[in-house]
CSV table of N, CA and C in Angstrom, one decimal:
chain,number,residue,atom,x,y,z
A,134,UNK,N,-43.0,-107.6,-1.2
A,134,UNK,CA,-42.6,-107.7,-2.5
A,134,UNK,C,-41.9,-108.9,-2.8
A,135,UNK,N,-41.0,-109.4,-1.9
A,135,UNK,CA,-40.3,-110.7,-2.0
A,135,UNK,C,-41.4,-111.8,-2.1
A,136,UNK,N,-42.3,-111.8,-1.3
A,136,UNK,CA,-43.3,-112.9,-1.2
A,136,UNK,C,-44.2,-112.8,-2.4
A,137,UNK,N,-44.5,-111.6,-2.9
A,137,UNK,CA,-45.2,-111.5,-4.0
A,137,UNK,C,-44.5,-112.1,-5.3
A,138,UNK,N,-43.2,-112.1,-5.3
A,138,UNK,CA,-42.4,-112.6,-6.4
A,138,UNK,C,-41.9,-113.9,-6.2
A,139,UNK,N,-42.4,-114.7,-5.2
A,139,UNK,CA,-42.0,-116.0,-4.9
A,139,UNK,C,-40.6,-116.1,-4.2
A,140,UNK,N,-40.1,-115.1,-3.6
A,140,UNK,CA,-38.9,-115.2,-2.8
A,140,UNK,C,-39.1,-115.2,-1.3
A,141,UNK,N,-38.1,-115.7,-0.6
A,141,UNK,CA,-38.2,-115.7,0.9
A,141,UNK,C,-37.3,-114.5,1.4
A,142,UNK,N,-37.8,-113.6,2.1
A,142,UNK,CA,-37.1,-112.4,2.6
A,142,UNK,C,-36.2,-112.9,3.7
A,143,UNK,N,-34.8,-112.7,3.3
A,143,UNK,CA,-33.7,-113.1,4.2
A,143,UNK,C,-32.5,-112.2,3.8
A,144,UNK,N,-32.3,-110.9,4.3
A,144,UNK,CA,-31.3,-110.1,3.9
A,144,UNK,C,-29.9,-110.6,4.3
A,145,UNK,N,-29.0,-110.5,3.4
A,145,UNK,CA,-27.6,-110.8,3.6
A,145,UNK,C,-26.9,-109.8,4.6
A,146,UNK,N,-26.1,-110.2,5.5
A,146,UNK,CA,-25.5,-109.3,6.5
A,146,UNK,C,-24.4,-108.5,5.7
A,147,UNK,N,-23.8,-108.9,4.6
A,147,UNK,CA,-22.8,-108.1,4.0
A,147,UNK,C,-23.2,-107.5,2.7
A,148,UNK,N,-24.0,-108.2,1.9
A,148,UNK,CA,-24.2,-107.7,0.5
A,148,UNK,C,-25.6,-107.1,0.5
A,149,UNK,N,-25.7,-105.7,0.4
A,149,UNK,CA,-27.0,-105.1,0.5
A,149,UNK,C,-28.1,-105.5,-0.5
A,150,UNK,N,-27.7,-105.9,-1.7
A,150,UNK,CA,-28.6,-106.3,-2.8
A,150,UNK,C,-29.1,-107.6,-2.7
A,151,UNK,N,-28.6,-108.5,-1.7
A,151,UNK,CA,-29.3,-109.8,-1.5
A,151,UNK,C,-30.1,-109.7,-0.3
A,152,UNK,N,-31.4,-109.3,-0.8
A,152,UNK,CA,-32.4,-109.1,0.3
A,152,UNK,C,-33.3,-110.4,0.5
A,153,UNK,N,-33.3,-111.2,-0.5
A,153,UNK,CA,-34.1,-112.5,-0.5
A,153,UNK,C,-33.6,-113.4,-1.4
A,154,UNK,N,-34.2,-114.6,-1.3
A,154,UNK,CA,-33.9,-115.6,-2.3
A,154,UNK,C,-35.0,-116.7,-2.6
A,155,UNK,N,-34.9,-117.0,-3.8
A,155,UNK,CA,-36.0,-118.0,-4.2
A,155,UNK,C,-35.2,-119.4,-4.3
A,156,UNK,N,-34.0,-119.4,-4.6
A,156,UNK,CA,-33.0,-120.6,-4.8
A,156,UNK,C,-31.8,-120.3,-4.1
A,157,UNK,N,-30.8,-121.2,-4.1
A,157,UNK,CA,-29.5,-120.9,-3.5
A,157,UNK,C,-28.7,-119.8,-4.1
A,158,UNK,N,-29.0,-119.5,-5.4
A,158,UNK,CA,-28.3,-118.5,-6.2
A,158,UNK,C,-29.2,-117.4,-6.9
A,159,UNK,N,-30.4,-117.5,-6.6
A,159,UNK,CA,-31.4,-116.6,-7.3
A,159,UNK,C,-31.9,-115.6,-6.1
A,160,UNK,N,-31.6,-114.3,-6.3
A,160,UNK,CA,-31.8,-113.2,-5.3
A,160,UNK,C,-32.8,-112.2,-5.7
A,161,UNK,N,-33.2,-111.4,-4.7
A,161,UNK,CA,-34.2,-110.4,-5.1
A,161,UNK,C,-33.6,-109.1,-4.3
A,162,UNK,N,-33.7,-107.8,-5.0
A,162,UNK,CA,-33.4,-106.7,-4.5
A,162,UNK,C,-34.5,-105.7,-4.7
A,163,UNK,N,-35.0,-105.0,-3.6
A,163,UNK,CA,-36.1,-104.1,-3.7
A,163,UNK,C,-35.6,-102.8,-3.3
A,164,UNK,N,-35.9,-101.8,-4.1
A,164,UNK,CA,-35.5,-100.3,-3.8
A,164,UNK,C,-36.5,-99.3,-4.4
A,165,UNK,N,-36.6,-98.2,-3.8
A,165,UNK,CA,-37.4,-97.1,-4.3
A,165,UNK,C,-36.6,-96.1,-5.1
A,166,UNK,N,-35.3,-96.4,-5.1
A,166,UNK,CA,-34.4,-95.4,-5.8
A,166,UNK,C,-34.6,-95.7,-7.3
A,167,UNK,N,-34.3,-94.7,-8.2
A,167,UNK,CA,-34.1,-94.7,-9.5
A,167,UNK,C,-33.0,-95.5,-9.9
A,168,UNK,N,-33.1,-96.6,-10.7
A,168,UNK,CA,-31.9,-97.5,-11.0
A,168,UNK,C,-31.4,-97.0,-12.3
A,169,UNK,N,-30.0,-96.6,-12.2
A,169,UNK,CA,-29.3,-96.3,-13.4
A,169,UNK,C,-28.4,-97.3,-13.9
A,170,UNK,N,-27.8,-97.0,-15.1
A,170,UNK,CA,-27.0,-98.0,-15.7
A,170,UNK,C,-25.7,-98.2,-14.7
A,171,UNK,N,-25.1,-97.1,-14.2
A,171,UNK,CA,-24.0,-97.2,-13.4
A,171,UNK,C,-24.3,-98.0,-12.1
A,172,UNK,N,-25.6,-97.9,-11.6
A,172,UNK,CA,-25.9,-98.7,-10.4
A,172,UNK,C,-25.9,-100.1,-10.8
A,173,UNK,N,-26.6,-100.4,-11.8
A,173,UNK,CA,-26.8,-101.7,-12.3
A,173,UNK,C,-25.4,-102.4,-12.6
A,174,UNK,N,-24.5,-101.6,-13.3
A,174,UNK,CA,-23.2,-102.2,-13.5
A,174,UNK,C,-22.4,-102.5,-12.3
A,175,UNK,N,-22.6,-101.6,-11.2
A,175,UNK,CA,-21.8,-101.9,-9.9
A,175,UNK,C,-22.4,-103.1,-9.4
A,176,UNK,N,-23.6,-103.4,-9.3
A,176,UNK,CA,-24.2,-104.6,-8.8
A,176,UNK,C,-23.6,-105.8,-9.6
A,177,UNK,N,-23.7,-105.7,-11.0
A,177,UNK,CA,-23.3,-106.8,-11.8
A,177,UNK,C,-21.9,-107.2,-11.5
A,178,UNK,N,-21.0,-106.3,-11.3
A,178,UNK,CA,-19.7,-106.6,-11.0
A,178,UNK,C,-19.4,-107.4,-9.6
A,179,UNK,N,-20.3,-107.2,-8.7
A,179,UNK,CA,-20.3,-107.8,-7.5
A,179,UNK,C,-20.9,-109.2,-7.5
A,180,UNK,N,-21.7,-109.5,-8.6
A,180,UNK,CA,-22.4,-110.7,-8.7
A,180,UNK,C,-21.3,-111.8,-9.1
A,181,UNK,N,-21.6,-113.1,-8.6
A,181,UNK,CA,-20.9,-114.3,-9.2
A,181,UNK,C,-21.5,-114.7,-10.5
A,182,UNK,N,-20.7,-115.4,-11.4
A,182,UNK,CA,-21.3,-115.8,-12.7
A,182,UNK,C,-22.5,-116.6,-12.6
A,183,UNK,N,-22.6,-117.4,-11.6
A,183,UNK,CA,-23.8,-118.3,-11.5
A,183,UNK,C,-25.0,-117.8,-10.7
A,184,UNK,N,-24.9,-116.6,-10.4
A,184,UNK,CA,-26.0,-116.0,-9.6
A,184,UNK,C,-26.9,-115.2,-10.5
A,185,UNK,N,-28.2,-115.1,-10.2
A,185,UNK,CA,-29.3,-114.3,-10.9
A,185,UNK,C,-29.8,-113.3,-9.8
A,186,UNK,N,-30.5,-112.2,-10.4
A,186,UNK,CA,-30.9,-111.2,-9.5
A,186,UNK,C,-32.1,-110.6,-10.1
A,187,UNK,N,-33.2,-110.4,-9.4
A,187,UNK,CA,-34.4,-109.8,-9.8
A,187,UNK,C,-34.4,-108.4,-9.0
A,188,UNK,N,-34.4,-107.3,-9.7
A,188,UNK,CA,-34.4,-106.1,-9.1
A,188,UNK,C,-35.8,-105.4,-9.2
A,189,UNK,N,-36.5,-105.1,-8.2
A,189,UNK,CA,-37.7,-104.4,-8.1
A,189,UNK,C,-37.6,-103.0,-7.7
A,190,UNK,N,-38.0,-102.0,-8.4
A,190,UNK,CA,-37.8,-100.6,-8.2
A,190,UNK,C,-39.0,-99.8,-8.7
A,191,UNK,N,-39.0,-98.6,-8.2
A,191,UNK,CA,-40.1,-97.7,-8.7
A,191,UNK,C,-39.8,-97.3,-10.1
A,192,UNK,N,-38.7,-97.0,-10.5
A,192,UNK,CA,-38.4,-96.7,-12.0
A,192,UNK,C,-36.9,-96.9,-12.3
A,193,UNK,N,-36.6,-97.0,-13.6
A,193,UNK,CA,-35.3,-97.3,-14.1
A,193,UNK,C,-35.1,-96.8,-15.4
A,194,UNK,N,-33.7,-96.6,-15.7
A,194,UNK,CA,-33.4,-96.3,-17.1
A,194,UNK,C,-33.8,-97.3,-18.1
A,195,UNK,N,-34.4,-96.9,-19.2
A,195,UNK,CA,-34.8,-98.0,-20.3
A,195,UNK,C,-33.6,-98.9,-20.5
A,196,UNK,N,-32.4,-98.4,-20.6
A,196,UNK,CA,-31.2,-99.2,-21.2
A,196,UNK,C,-30.9,-100.4,-20.1
A,197,UNK,N,-31.5,-100.2,-18.8
A,197,UNK,CA,-31.1,-101.3,-17.8
A,197,UNK,C,-31.9,-102.4,-18.0
A,198,UNK,N,-33.1,-102.5,-18.9
A,198,UNK,CA,-33.9,-103.6,-18.9
A,198,UNK,C,-33.4,-105.0,-19.4
A,199,UNK,N,-32.6,-104.8,-20.4
A,199,UNK,CA,-32.0,-106.0,-21.0
A,199,UNK,C,-30.4,-105.9,-21.0
A,200,UNK,N,-29.8,-105.3,-20.1
A,200,UNK,CA,-28.4,-105.1,-20.1
A,200,UNK,C,-27.7,-106.3,-19.8
A,201,UNK,N,-28.2,-107.1,-18.9
A,201,UNK,CA,-27.4,-108.4,-18.4
A,201,UNK,C,-28.5,-109.4,-18.4
A,202,UNK,N,-28.0,-110.7,-18.8
A,202,UNK,CA,-28.9,-111.9,-18.9
A,202,UNK,C,-29.2,-112.3,-17.5
A,203,UNK,N,-28.5,-112.2,-16.6
A,203,UNK,CA,-28.7,-112.7,-15.3
A,203,UNK,C,-29.3,-111.7,-14.2
A,204,UNK,N,-29.7,-110.4,-14.8
A,204,UNK,CA,-30.3,-109.5,-14.0
A,204,UNK,C,-31.7,-109.1,-14.7
A,205,UNK,N,-32.8,-109.2,-13.9
A,205,UNK,CA,-34.1,-108.9,-14.4
A,205,UNK,C,-34.4,-107.7,-13.7
A,206,UNK,N,-35.1,-106.7,-14.3
A,206,UNK,CA,-35.6,-105.4,-13.5
A,206,UNK,C,-37.0,-105.3,-13.9
A,207,UNK,N,-37.7,-104.9,-12.9
A,207,UNK,CA,-39.1,-104.6,-13.1
A,207,UNK,C,-39.6,-103.5,-12.1
A,208,UNK,N,-40.7,-102.9,-12.5
A,208,UNK,CA,-41.2,-101.8,-11.6
A,208,UNK,C,-42.0,-102.6,-10.5
A,209,UNK,N,-42.0,-102.0,-9.3
A,209,UNK,CA,-43.0,-102.4,-8.2
A,209,UNK,C,-44.3,-102.0,-8.6
A,210,UNK,N,-45.2,-102.9,-8.5
A,210,UNK,CA,-46.7,-102.5,-8.9
A,210,UNK,C,-47.3,-101.5,-8.0
A,211,UNK,N,-48.0,-100.6,-8.7
A,211,UNK,CA,-48.4,-99.5,-7.7
A,211,UNK,C,-49.4,-100.0,-6.5
A,212,UNK,N,-50.0,-101.2,-6.8
A,212,UNK,CA,-50.9,-101.8,-5.8
A,212,UNK,C,-50.0,-102.1,-4.6
A,213,UNK,N,-48.8,-102.7,-4.8
A,213,UNK,CA,-48.0,-103.0,-3.7
A,213,UNK,C,-47.3,-101.7,-3.2
A,214,UNK,N,-46.9,-101.0,-4.0
A,214,UNK,CA,-46.1,-99.6,-3.6
A,214,UNK,C,-46.9,-98.9,-2.5
A,215,UNK,N,-48.3,-98.8,-2.7
A,215,UNK,CA,-49.1,-98.1,-1.7
A,215,UNK,C,-49.3,-98.9,-0.4
A,216,UNK,N,-48.9,-100.1,-0.3
A,216,UNK,CA,-49.3,-100.8,0.9
A,216,UNK,C,-47.9,-101.0,1.7
A,217,UNK,N,-46.8,-100.5,1.2
A,217,UNK,CA,-45.5,-100.7,1.9
A,217,UNK,C,-45.1,-99.3,2.3
A,218,UNK,N,-44.1,-99.4,3.4
A,218,UNK,CA,-43.5,-98.2,4.0
A,218,UNK,C,-42.1,-98.2,3.4
A,219,UNK,N,-41.5,-97.2,2.9
A,219,UNK,CA,-40.1,-97.2,2.6
A,219,UNK,C,-39.5,-95.9,3.2
A,220,UNK,N,-38.2,-96.0,3.5
A,220,UNK,CA,-37.4,-94.8,4.0
A,220,UNK,C,-37.7,-94.5,5.4
A,221,UNK,N,-38.3,-95.5,6.1
A,221,UNK,CA,-38.5,-95.3,7.6
A,221,UNK,C,-37.4,-95.8,8.4
A,222,UNK,N,-36.9,-95.1,9.4
A,222,UNK,CA,-35.9,-95.6,10.2
A,222,UNK,C,-36.4,-96.0,11.6
A,223,UNK,N,-37.6,-95.6,11.8
A,223,UNK,CA,-38.2,-95.8,13.2
A,223,UNK,C,-39.5,-96.7,12.9
A,224,UNK,N,-39.4,-98.0,13.2
A,224,UNK,CA,-40.7,-98.8,13.1
A,224,UNK,C,-41.3,-99.0,14.4
A,225,UNK,N,-41.4,-98.0,15.3
A,225,UNK,CA,-41.9,-98.2,16.7
A,225,UNK,C,-43.3,-98.6,16.5
A,226,UNK,N,-43.7,-99.5,17.4
A,226,UNK,CA,-45.1,-99.9,17.5
A,226,UNK,C,-45.9,-99.2,18.5
A,227,UNK,N,-47.1,-98.9,18.3
A,227,UNK,CA,-47.9,-98.2,19.1
A,227,UNK,C,-48.4,-99.2,20.1
A,228,UNK,N,-47.7,-99.4,21.3
A,228,UNK,CA,-48.1,-100.4,22.2
A,228,UNK,C,-49.0,-99.8,23.3
A,229,UNK,N,-50.1,-100.3,23.5
A,229,UNK,CA,-51.0,-99.6,24.5
A,229,UNK,C,-51.0,-100.6,25.7
A,230,UNK,N,-50.8,-100.0,26.9
A,230,UNK,CA,-50.7,-100.8,28.1
A,230,UNK,C,-52.2,-101.2,28.5
A,231,UNK,N,-52.2,-102.4,28.9
A,231,UNK,CA,-53.8,-102.8,29.4
A,231,UNK,C,-53.9,-102.2,30.8
A,232,UNK,N,-55.1,-102.0,31.1
A,232,UNK,CA,-55.4,-101.3,32.4
A,232,UNK,C,-55.0,-102.3,33.5
A,233,UNK,N,-54.5,-101.7,34.6
A,233,UNK,CA,-54.1,-102.7,35.7
A,233,UNK,C,-55.5,-103.1,36.4
A,234,UNK,N,-55.4,-104.4,36.8
A,234,UNK,CA,-56.6,-104.8,37.7
A,234,UNK,C,-56.6,-104.3,39.0
A,235,UNK,N,-57.8,-103.8,39.4
A,235,UNK,CA,-57.8,-103.4,40.7
A,235,UNK,C,-58.3,-104.6,41.6
A,236,UNK,N,-58.1,-104.6,43.0
A,236,UNK,CA,-58.4,-105.7,43.8
A,236,UNK,C,-59.7,-106.5,43.5
A,237,UNK,N,-60.7,-105.7,43.3
A,237,UNK,CA,-62.0,-106.1,43.2
A,237,UNK,C,-62.4,-106.6,41.7
A,238,UNK,N,-61.6,-106.2,40.8
A,238,UNK,CA,-62.0,-106.5,39.4
A,238,UNK,C,-61.0,-107.5,38.9
A,239,UNK,N,-60.2,-108.1,39.6
A,239,UNK,CA,-59.2,-109.1,39.1
A,239,UNK,C,-60.0,-110.4,38.9
A,240,UNK,N,-59.3,-111.3,38.4
A,240,UNK,CA,-59.8,-112.7,38.2
A,240,UNK,C,-59.9,-113.5,39.4
A,241,UNK,N,-59.3,-113.0,40.5
A,241,UNK,CA,-59.3,-113.7,41.8
A,241,UNK,C,-60.7,-113.9,42.3
A,242,UNK,N,-61.6,-113.3,41.9
A,242,UNK,CA,-63.0,-113.5,42.4
A,242,UNK,C,-63.5,-114.7,41.6
A,243,UNK,N,-63.1,-114.9,40.4
A,243,UNK,CA,-63.4,-116.2,39.7
A,243,UNK,C,-62.9,-117.4,40.1
A,244,UNK,N,-61.8,-117.3,40.9
A,244,UNK,CA,-61.1,-118.5,41.2
A,244,UNK,C,-61.8,-119.1,42.6
A,245,UNK,N,-62.0,-120.5,42.5
A,245,UNK,CA,-62.5,-121.1,43.8
A,245,UNK,C,-61.2,-121.3,44.7
A,246,UNK,N,-61.7,-120.9,46.0
A,246,UNK,CA,-60.6,-121.1,47.1
A,246,UNK,C,-60.7,-122.6,47.5
A,247,UNK,N,-59.6,-122.9,48.0
A,247,UNK,CA,-59.3,-124.3,48.5
A,247,UNK,C,-60.0,-124.3,50.0
A,248,UNK,N,-60.9,-125.0,50.2
A,248,UNK,CA,-61.7,-125.0,51.6
A,248,UNK,C,-60.6,-125.2,52.6
A,249,UNK,N,-59.6,-125.9,52.5
A,249,UNK,CA,-58.6,-126.2,53.7
A,249,UNK,C,-57.8,-124.9,53.9
A,250,UNK,N,-57.8,-123.9,53.0
A,250,UNK,CA,-57.1,-122.6,53.2
A,250,UNK,C,-58.0,-121.5,53.9
A,251,UNK,N,-59.3,-121.7,53.7
A,251,UNK,CA,-60.3,-120.7,54.2
A,251,UNK,C,-60.0,-120.5,55.8
A,252,UNK,N,-59.9,-119.3,56.3
A,252,UNK,CA,-60.0,-119.2,57.7
A,252,UNK,C,-58.7,-119.5,58.4
A,253,UNK,N,-57.7,-120.0,57.6
A,253,UNK,CA,-56.4,-120.5,58.2
A,253,UNK,C,-55.3,-119.3,58.2
A,254,UNK,N,-55.7,-118.3,57.5
A,254,UNK,CA,-54.6,-117.3,57.2
A,254,UNK,C,-54.3,-116.5,58.5
A,255,UNK,N,-55.3,-116.2,59.4
A,255,UNK,CA,-55.1,-115.4,60.6
A,255,UNK,C,-54.9,-116.3,61.9
A,256,UNK,N,-54.9,-117.6,61.7
A,256,UNK,CA,-54.7,-118.4,62.9
A,256,UNK,C,-53.2,-118.9,63.0
A,257,UNK,N,-52.9,-118.9,64.3
A,257,UNK,CA,-51.6,-119.5,64.6
A,257,UNK,C,-51.7,-121.0,64.7
A,258,UNK,N,-50.6,-121.7,64.3
A,258,UNK,CA,-50.5,-123.2,64.5
A,258,UNK,C,-49.7,-123.6,65.8
């Protein structure tokens, strides 16, 4: 969603609603929660006067839409919503181990042996 809106995803370690930025003071916050006036007011209280914020969400109260000049709120397009995973705590990857090479099927057979090493492994010097 950040990329779609022209933002670089880079979550702030301390402020949850600063999930990405397009400029030094222009941020994006993406949530699947229903955004209420109370929620919006809380975020606005935490913002500095020169900061701006784009909030992308599944839905919001109508009165939120033009409540603050420095906060823009919009719905996440259904096209993008269907391609994203939300609310997952485990993003384990399905990693498949490659089969181990057996002695005869490894790449060793494709390597050329150094002629000076052939026949010398079992002889004493």
